[in-house]
Amino acid sequence: MSGTYDGGMKRICCIGDGGQSESQDPVFELANGATIKNVIGGGAKSATDKLFQHNGNGTVNISGFYAENIGKLYRACGNCTNSYT
């Protein structure tokens, strides 16, 4: 996705199988310079690993998300070739 996506405060729900595979599809895949805003993520419970993974540069802001008994909330570039500050 490129440009700006405004989710209009709608809930985006339920992808993936809840497993540990690194090959699961992302909820959103953004091109360089793209912006996503006004999306309701919800919450997660009993996640043994990460909830959000960010594989590029740029800024990530997570707010109003409920998480209980999780491994980690956010991970930057899990096994990427290049890492960003």
GROMACS .gro file of N, CA, C and O in nm:
model
  340
    1MET      N    1   0.085  -0.116   0.000
    1MET     CA    2   0.000   0.000   0.000
    1MET      C    3   0.091   0.123   0.000
    1MET      O    4   0.192   0.126   0.068
    2SER      N    5   0.054   0.222  -0.077
    2SER     CA    6   0.130   0.347  -0.080
    2SER      C    7   0.038   0.462  -0.045
    2SER      O    8  -0.084   0.444  -0.034
    3GLY      N    9   0.095   0.579  -0.026
    3GLY     CA   10   0.015   0.695   0.013
    3GLY      C   11  -0.030   0.684   0.157
    3GLY      O   12   0.040   0.629   0.240
    4THR      N   13  -0.148   0.735   0.186
    4THR     CA   14  -0.204   0.731   0.322
    4THR      C   15  -0.332   0.648   0.323
    4THR      O   16  -0.419   0.668   0.240
    5TYR      N   17  -0.339   0.555   0.417
    5TYR     CA   18  -0.460   0.476   0.438
    5TYR      C   19  -0.524   0.522   0.567
    5TYR      O   20  -0.462   0.515   0.673
    6ASP      N   21  -0.644   0.571   0.561
    6ASP     CA   22  -0.720   0.611   0.679
    6ASP      C   23  -0.826   0.505   0.704
    6ASP      O   24  -0.921   0.492   0.626
    7GLY      N   25  -0.810   0.429   0.811
    7GLY     CA   26  -0.902   0.322   0.842
    7GLY      C   27  -1.038   0.367   0.893
    7GLY      O   28  -1.125   0.285   0.916
    8GLY      N   29  -1.056   0.498   0.913
    8GLY     CA   30  -1.185   0.550   0.956
    8GLY      C   31  -1.231   0.496   1.090
    8GLY      O   32  -1.350   0.485   1.117
    9MET      N   33  -1.135   0.460   1.176
    9MET     CA   34  -1.162   0.405   1.309
    9MET      C   35  -1.242   0.276   1.303
    9MET      O   36  -1.321   0.244   1.391
   10LYS      N   37  -1.221   0.197   1.196
   10LYS     CA   38  -1.283   0.066   1.185
   10LYS      C   39  -1.188  -0.040   1.237
   10LYS      O   40  -1.067  -0.026   1.231
   11ARG      N   41  -1.242  -0.150   1.286
   11ARG     CA   42  -1.165  -0.259   1.342
   11ARG      C   43  -1.117  -0.353   1.230
   11ARG      O   44  -1.193  -0.395   1.146
   12ILE      N   45  -0.988  -0.383   1.233
   12ILE     CA   46  -0.929  -0.479   1.140
   12ILE      C   47  -0.902  -0.604   1.224
   12ILE      O   48  -0.835  -0.598   1.326
   13CYS      N   49  -0.951  -0.718   1.179
   13CYS     CA   50  -0.947  -0.835   1.266
   13CYS      C   51  -0.895  -0.960   1.200
   13CYS      O   52  -0.924  -0.986   1.084
   14CYS      N   53  -0.822  -1.028   1.276
   14CYS     CA   54  -0.805  -1.172   1.266
   14CYS      C   55  -0.741  -1.226   1.138
   14CYS      O   56  -0.810  -1.277   1.050
   15ILE      N   57  -0.611  -1.218   1.130
   15ILE     CA   58  -0.540  -1.288   1.024
   15ILE      C   59  -0.438  -1.380   1.088
   15ILE      O   60  -0.410  -1.371   1.206
   16GLY      N   61  -0.379  -1.467   1.009
   16GLY     CA   62  -0.279  -1.559   1.061
   16GLY      C   63  -0.344  -1.673   1.136
   16GLY      O   64  -0.464  -1.677   1.158
   17ASP      N   65  -0.258  -1.767   1.175
   17ASP     CA   66  -0.309  -1.885   1.244
   17ASP      C   67  -0.269  -1.890   1.391
   17ASP      O   68  -0.294  -1.986   1.459
   18GLY      N   69  -0.205  -1.783   1.437
   18GLY     CA   70  -0.162  -1.779   1.577
   18GLY      C   71  -0.035  -1.856   1.603
   18GLY      O   72   0.011  -1.864   1.716
   19GLY      N   73   0.026  -1.913   1.500
   19GLY     CA   74   0.148  -1.992   1.516
   19GLY      C   75   0.274  -1.908   1.514
   19GLY      O   76   0.270  -1.785   1.509
   20GLN      N   77   0.389  -1.974   1.515
   20GLN     CA   78   0.518  -1.908   1.522
   20GLN      C   79   0.584  -1.887   1.386
   20GLN      O   80   0.692  -1.834   1.378
   21SER      N   81   0.522  -1.929   1.278
   21SER     CA   82   0.583  -1.920   1.146
   21SER      C   83   0.614  -1.775   1.109
   21SER      O   84   0.531  -1.686   1.125
   22GLU      N   85   0.734  -1.752   1.057
   22GLU     CA   86   0.774  -1.619   1.011
   22GLU      C   87   0.713  -1.586   0.876
   22GLU      O   88   0.729  -1.477   0.825
   23SER      N   89   0.646  -1.679   0.813
   23SER     CA   90   0.596  -1.657   0.677
   23SER      C   91   0.447  -1.619   0.673
   23SER      O   92   0.387  -1.619   0.567
   24GLN      N   93   0.388  -1.585   0.787
   24GLN     CA   94   0.247  -1.546   0.788
   24GLN      C   95   0.231  -1.409   0.723
   24GLN      O   96   0.317  -1.323   0.732
   25ASP      N   97   0.119  -1.389   0.657
   25ASP     CA   98   0.092  -1.261   0.590
   25ASP      C   99   0.075  -1.149   0.692
   25ASP      O  100   0.017  -1.170   0.798
   26PRO      N  101   0.121  -1.028   0.657
   26PRO     CA  102   0.099  -0.914   0.745
   26PRO      C  103  -0.044  -0.862   0.732
   26PRO      O  104  -0.111  -0.885   0.631
   27VAL      N  105  -0.090  -0.790   0.832
   27VAL     CA  106  -0.220  -0.724   0.823
   27VAL      C  107  -0.210  -0.611   0.721
   27VAL      O  108  -0.295  -0.595   0.635
   28PHE      N  109  -0.103  -0.534   0.728
   28PHE     CA  110  -0.077  -0.426   0.634
   28PHE      C  111   0.067  -0.435   0.587
   28PHE      O  112   0.156  -0.460   0.667
   29GLU      N  113   0.089  -0.415   0.460
   29GLU     CA  114   0.224  -0.405   0.404
   29GLU      C  115   0.235  -0.270   0.337
   29GLU      O  116   0.165  -0.242   0.240
   30LEU      N  117   0.321  -0.185   0.394
   30LEU     CA  118   0.330  -0.046   0.349
   30LEU      C  119   0.454  -0.023   0.265
   30LEU      O  120   0.563  -0.069   0.300
   31ALA      N  121   0.440   0.052   0.157
   31ALA     CA  122   0.553   0.093   0.074
   31ALA      C  123   0.629   0.204   0.147
   31ALA      O  124   0.577   0.266   0.241
   32ASN      N  125   0.753   0.231   0.104
   32ASN     CA  126   0.830   0.340   0.162
   32ASN      C  127   0.750   0.469   0.155
   32ASN      O  128   0.693   0.502   0.052
   33GLY      N  129   0.743   0.540   0.267
   33GLY     CA  130   0.674   0.667   0.274
   33GLY      C  131   0.524   0.657   0.298
   33GLY      O  132   0.458   0.758   0.313
   34ALA      N  133   0.469   0.538   0.302
   34ALA     CA  134   0.325   0.520   0.325
   34ALA      C  135   0.290   0.546   0.471
   34ALA      O  136   0.373   0.532   0.559
   35THR      N  137   0.165   0.581   0.494
   35THR     CA  138   0.115   0.607   0.630
   35THR      C  139  -0.016   0.533   0.649
   35THR      O  140  -0.099   0.528   0.559
   36ILE      N  141  -0.031   0.477   0.768
   36ILE     CA  142  -0.158   0.415   0.806
   36ILE      C  143  -0.204   0.484   0.933
   36ILE      O  144  -0.123   0.511   1.023
   37LYS      N  145  -0.333   0.517   0.941
   37LYS     CA  146  -0.384   0.587   1.060
   37LYS      C  147  -0.529   0.548   1.085
   37LYS      O  148  -0.598   0.499   0.996
   38ASN      N  149  -0.571   0.572   1.207
   38ASN     CA  150  -0.710   0.551   1.248
   38ASN      C  151  -0.758   0.407   1.226
   38ASN      O  152  -0.866   0.383   1.175
   39VAL      N  153  -0.676   0.313   1.268
   39VAL     CA  154  -0.711   0.172   1.260
   39VAL      C  155  -0.723   0.118   1.402
   39VAL      O  156  -0.637   0.143   1.485
   40ILE      N  157  -0.829   0.046   1.431
   40ILE     CA  158  -0.849  -0.013   1.564
   40ILE      C  159  -0.792  -0.154   1.559
   40ILE      O  160  -0.843  -0.241   1.488
   41GLY      N  161  -0.680  -0.182   1.637
   41GLY     CA  162  -0.615  -0.313   1.642
   41GLY      C  163  -0.677  -0.404   1.742
   41GLY      O  164  -0.684  -0.524   1.722
   42GLY      N  165  -0.727  -0.349   1.857
   42GLY     CA  166  -0.794  -0.430   1.957
   42GLY      C  167  -0.702  -0.476   2.069
   42GLY      O  168  -0.650  -0.398   2.143
   43GLY      N  169  -0.680  -0.608   2.078
   43GLY     CA  170  -0.600  -0.662   2.185
   43GLY      C  171  -0.558  -0.804   2.156
   43GLY      O  172  -0.598  -0.864   2.056
   44ALA      N  173  -0.475  -0.856   2.245
   44ALA     CA  174  -0.427  -0.993   2.231
   44ALA      C  175  -0.405  -1.052   2.370
   44ALA      O  176  -0.373  -0.982   2.466
   45LYS      N  177  -0.423  -1.183   2.379
   45LYS     CA  178  -0.407  -1.253   2.507
   45LYS      C  179  -0.332  -1.383   2.483
   45LYS      O  180  -0.356  -1.453   2.385
   46SER      N  181  -0.239  -1.413   2.573
   46SER     CA  182  -0.164  -1.539   2.572
   46SER      C  183  -0.088  -1.561   2.441
   46SER      O  184  -0.093  -1.668   2.383
   47ALA      N  185  -0.017  -1.458   2.398
   47ALA     CA  186   0.067  -1.470   2.279
   47ALA      C  187   0.209  -1.503   2.325
   47ALA      O  188   0.268  -1.430   2.403
   48THR      N  189   0.264  -1.613   2.276
   48THR     CA  190   0.397  -1.655   2.321
   48THR      C  191   0.509  -1.576   2.254
   48THR      O  192   0.622  -1.581   2.299
   49ASP      N  193   0.479  -1.505   2.149
   49ASP     CA  194   0.582  -1.430   2.078
   49ASP      C  195   0.533  -1.287   2.055
   49ASP      O  196   0.445  -1.238   2.125
   50LYS      N  197   0.585  -1.223   1.951
   50LYS     CA  198   0.556  -1.082   1.924
   50LYS      C  199   0.414  -1.060   1.870
   50LYS      O  200   0.359  -1.146   1.803
   51LEU      N  201   0.360  -0.941   1.898
   51LEU     CA  202   0.231  -0.903   1.844
   51LEU      C  203   0.248  -0.816   1.720
   51LEU      O  204   0.173  -0.828   1.625
   52PHE      N  205   0.344  -0.726   1.722
   52PHE     CA  206   0.371  -0.638   1.609
   52PHE      C  207   0.515  -0.656   1.565
   52PHE      O  208   0.605  -0.657   1.649
   53GLN      N  209   0.537  -0.669   1.436
   53GLN     CA  210   0.673  -0.675   1.381
   53GLN      C  211   0.682  -0.573   1.270
   53GLN      O  212   0.598  -0.567   1.181
   54HIS      N  213   0.786  -0.493   1.276
   54HIS     CA  214   0.806  -0.381   1.184
   54HIS      C  215   0.937  -0.406   1.110
   54HIS      O  216   1.043  -0.399   1.168
   55ASN      N  217   0.929  -0.436   0.981
   55ASN     CA  218   1.048  -0.476   0.905
   55ASN      C  219   1.105  -0.366   0.818
   55ASN      O  220   1.171  -0.394   0.719
   56GLY      N  221   1.083  -0.241   0.852
   56GLY     CA  222   1.136  -0.133   0.769
   56GLY      C  223   1.173  -0.014   0.854
   56GLY      O  224   1.172  -0.020   0.976
   57ASN      N  225   1.207   0.095   0.786
   57ASN     CA  226   1.237   0.217   0.860
   57ASN      C  227   1.108   0.293   0.885
   57ASN      O  228   1.002   0.253   0.839
   58GLY      N  229   1.116   0.402   0.958
   58GLY     CA  230   0.997   0.481   0.987
   58GLY      C  231   0.958   0.471   1.133
   58GLY      O  232   1.029   0.411   1.214
   59THR      N  233   0.846   0.526   1.166
   59THR     CA  234   0.800   0.535   1.304
   59THR      C  235   0.675   0.450   1.324
   59THR      O  236   0.586   0.450   1.240
   60VAL      N  237   0.670   0.380   1.435
   60VAL     CA  238   0.553   0.302   1.472
   60VAL      C  239   0.500   0.358   1.604
   60VAL      O  240   0.575   0.373   1.700
   61ASN      N  241   0.371   0.390   1.607
   61ASN     CA  242   0.305   0.433   1.730
   61ASN      C  243   0.191   0.335   1.758
   61ASN      O  244   0.104   0.316   1.673
   62ILE      N  245   0.195   0.273   1.875
   62ILE     CA  246   0.090   0.181   1.917
   62ILE      C  247   0.026   0.241   2.040
   62ILE      O  248   0.094   0.267   2.139
   63SER      N  249  -0.105   0.264   2.034
   63SER     CA  250  -0.172   0.321   2.151
   63SER      C  251  -0.310   0.257   2.167
   63SER      O  252  -0.372   0.215   2.069
   64GLY      N  253  -0.353   0.246   2.289
   64GLY     CA  254  -0.485   0.192   2.317
   64GLY      C  255  -0.500   0.046   2.282
   64GLY      O  256  -0.610  -0.001   2.255
   65PHE      N  257  -0.391  -0.029   2.285
   65PHE     CA  258  -0.395  -0.172   2.252
   65PHE      C  259  -0.380  -0.250   2.382
   65PHE      O  260  -0.290  -0.225   2.460
   66TYR      N  261  -0.469  -0.345   2.406
   66TYR     CA  262  -0.466  -0.425   2.528
   66TYR      C  263  -0.390  -0.554   2.502
   66TYR      O  264  -0.417  -0.624   2.405
   67ALA      N  265  -0.292  -0.585   2.588
   67ALA     CA  266  -0.216  -0.709   2.575
   67ALA      C  267  -0.200  -0.772   2.713
   67ALA      O  268  -0.167  -0.705   2.810
   68GLU      N  269  -0.225  -0.903   2.721
   68GLU     CA  270  -0.214  -0.976   2.847
   68GLU      C  271  -0.138  -1.106   2.824
   68GLU      O  272  -0.167  -1.182   2.732
   69ASN      N  273  -0.038  -1.130   2.910
   69ASN     CA  274   0.039  -1.255   2.907
   69ASN      C  275   0.100  -1.280   2.767
   69ASN      O  276   0.069  -1.378   2.701
   70ILE      N  277   0.187  -1.186   2.726
   70ILE     CA  278   0.246  -1.194   2.592
   70ILE      C  279   0.397  -1.207   2.599
   70ILE      O  280   0.458  -1.174   2.701
   71GLY      N  281   0.458  -1.253   2.491
   71GLY     CA  282   0.603  -1.259   2.481
   71GLY      C  283   0.663  -1.121   2.466
   71GLY      O  284   0.745  -1.076   2.543
   72LYS      N  285   0.624  -1.049   2.363
   72LYS     CA  286   0.666  -0.911   2.343
   72LYS      C  287   0.562  -0.837   2.260
   72LYS      O  288   0.495  -0.896   2.175
   73LEU      N  289   0.549  -0.709   2.285
   73LEU     CA  290   0.451  -0.628   2.214
   73LEU      C  291   0.500  -0.594   2.073
   73LEU      O  292   0.427  -0.605   1.977
   74TYR      N  293   0.628  -0.555   2.061
   74TYR     CA  294   0.679  -0.503   1.935
   74TYR      C  295   0.820  -0.556   1.911
   74TYR      O  296   0.899  -0.568   2.003
   75ARG      N  297   0.849  -0.586   1.786
   75ARG     CA  298   0.985  -0.625   1.748
   75ARG      C  299   1.018  -0.555   1.618
   75ARG      O  300   0.941  -0.558   1.522
   76ALA      N  301   1.135  -0.495   1.615
   76ALA     CA  302   1.182  -0.430   1.494
   76ALA      C  303   1.267  -0.528   1.415
   76ALA      O  304   1.363  -0.583   1.467
   77CYS      N  305   1.227  -0.553   1.295
   77CYS     CA  306   1.306  -0.627   1.198
   77CYS      C  307   1.362  -0.758   1.252
   77CYS      O  308   1.481  -0.773   1.271
   78GLY      N  309   1.275  -0.853   1.272
   78GLY     CA  310   1.313  -0.984   1.326
   78GLY      C  311   1.436  -1.046   1.266
   78GLY      O  312   1.540  -1.057   1.330
   79ASN      N  313   1.432  -1.086   1.141
   79ASN     CA  314   1.549  -1.148   1.077
   79ASN      C  315   1.579  -1.081   0.943
   79ASN      O  316   1.613  -1.146   0.846
   80CYS      N  317   1.567  -0.949   0.941
   80CYS     CA  318   1.592  -0.873   0.817
   80CYS      C  319   1.740  -0.870   0.783
   80CYS      O  320   1.827  -0.879   0.870
   81THR      N  321   1.769  -0.853   0.655
   81THR     CA  322   1.907  -0.837   0.610
   81THR      C  323   1.963  -0.705   0.659
   81THR      O  324   2.077  -0.696   0.702
   82ASN      N  325   1.882  -0.599   0.652
   82ASN     CA  326   1.921  -0.465   0.699
   82ASN      C  327   1.837  -0.426   0.820
   82ASN      O  328   1.717  -0.450   0.821
   83SER      N  329   1.901  -0.362   0.916
   83SER     CA  330   1.828  -0.310   1.031
   83SER      C  331   1.829  -0.159   1.023
   83SER      O  332   1.918  -0.098   0.966
   84TYR      N  333   1.727  -0.096   1.080
   84TYR     CA  334   1.714   0.050   1.080
   84TYR      C  335   1.712   0.102   1.222
   84TYR      O  336   1.670   0.033   1.312
   85THR      N  337   1.759   0.225   1.238
   85THR     CA  338   1.756   0.284   1.371
   85THR      C  339   1.619   0.333   1.405
   85THR      O  340   1.546   0.374   1.321
   0.00000   0.00000   0.00000
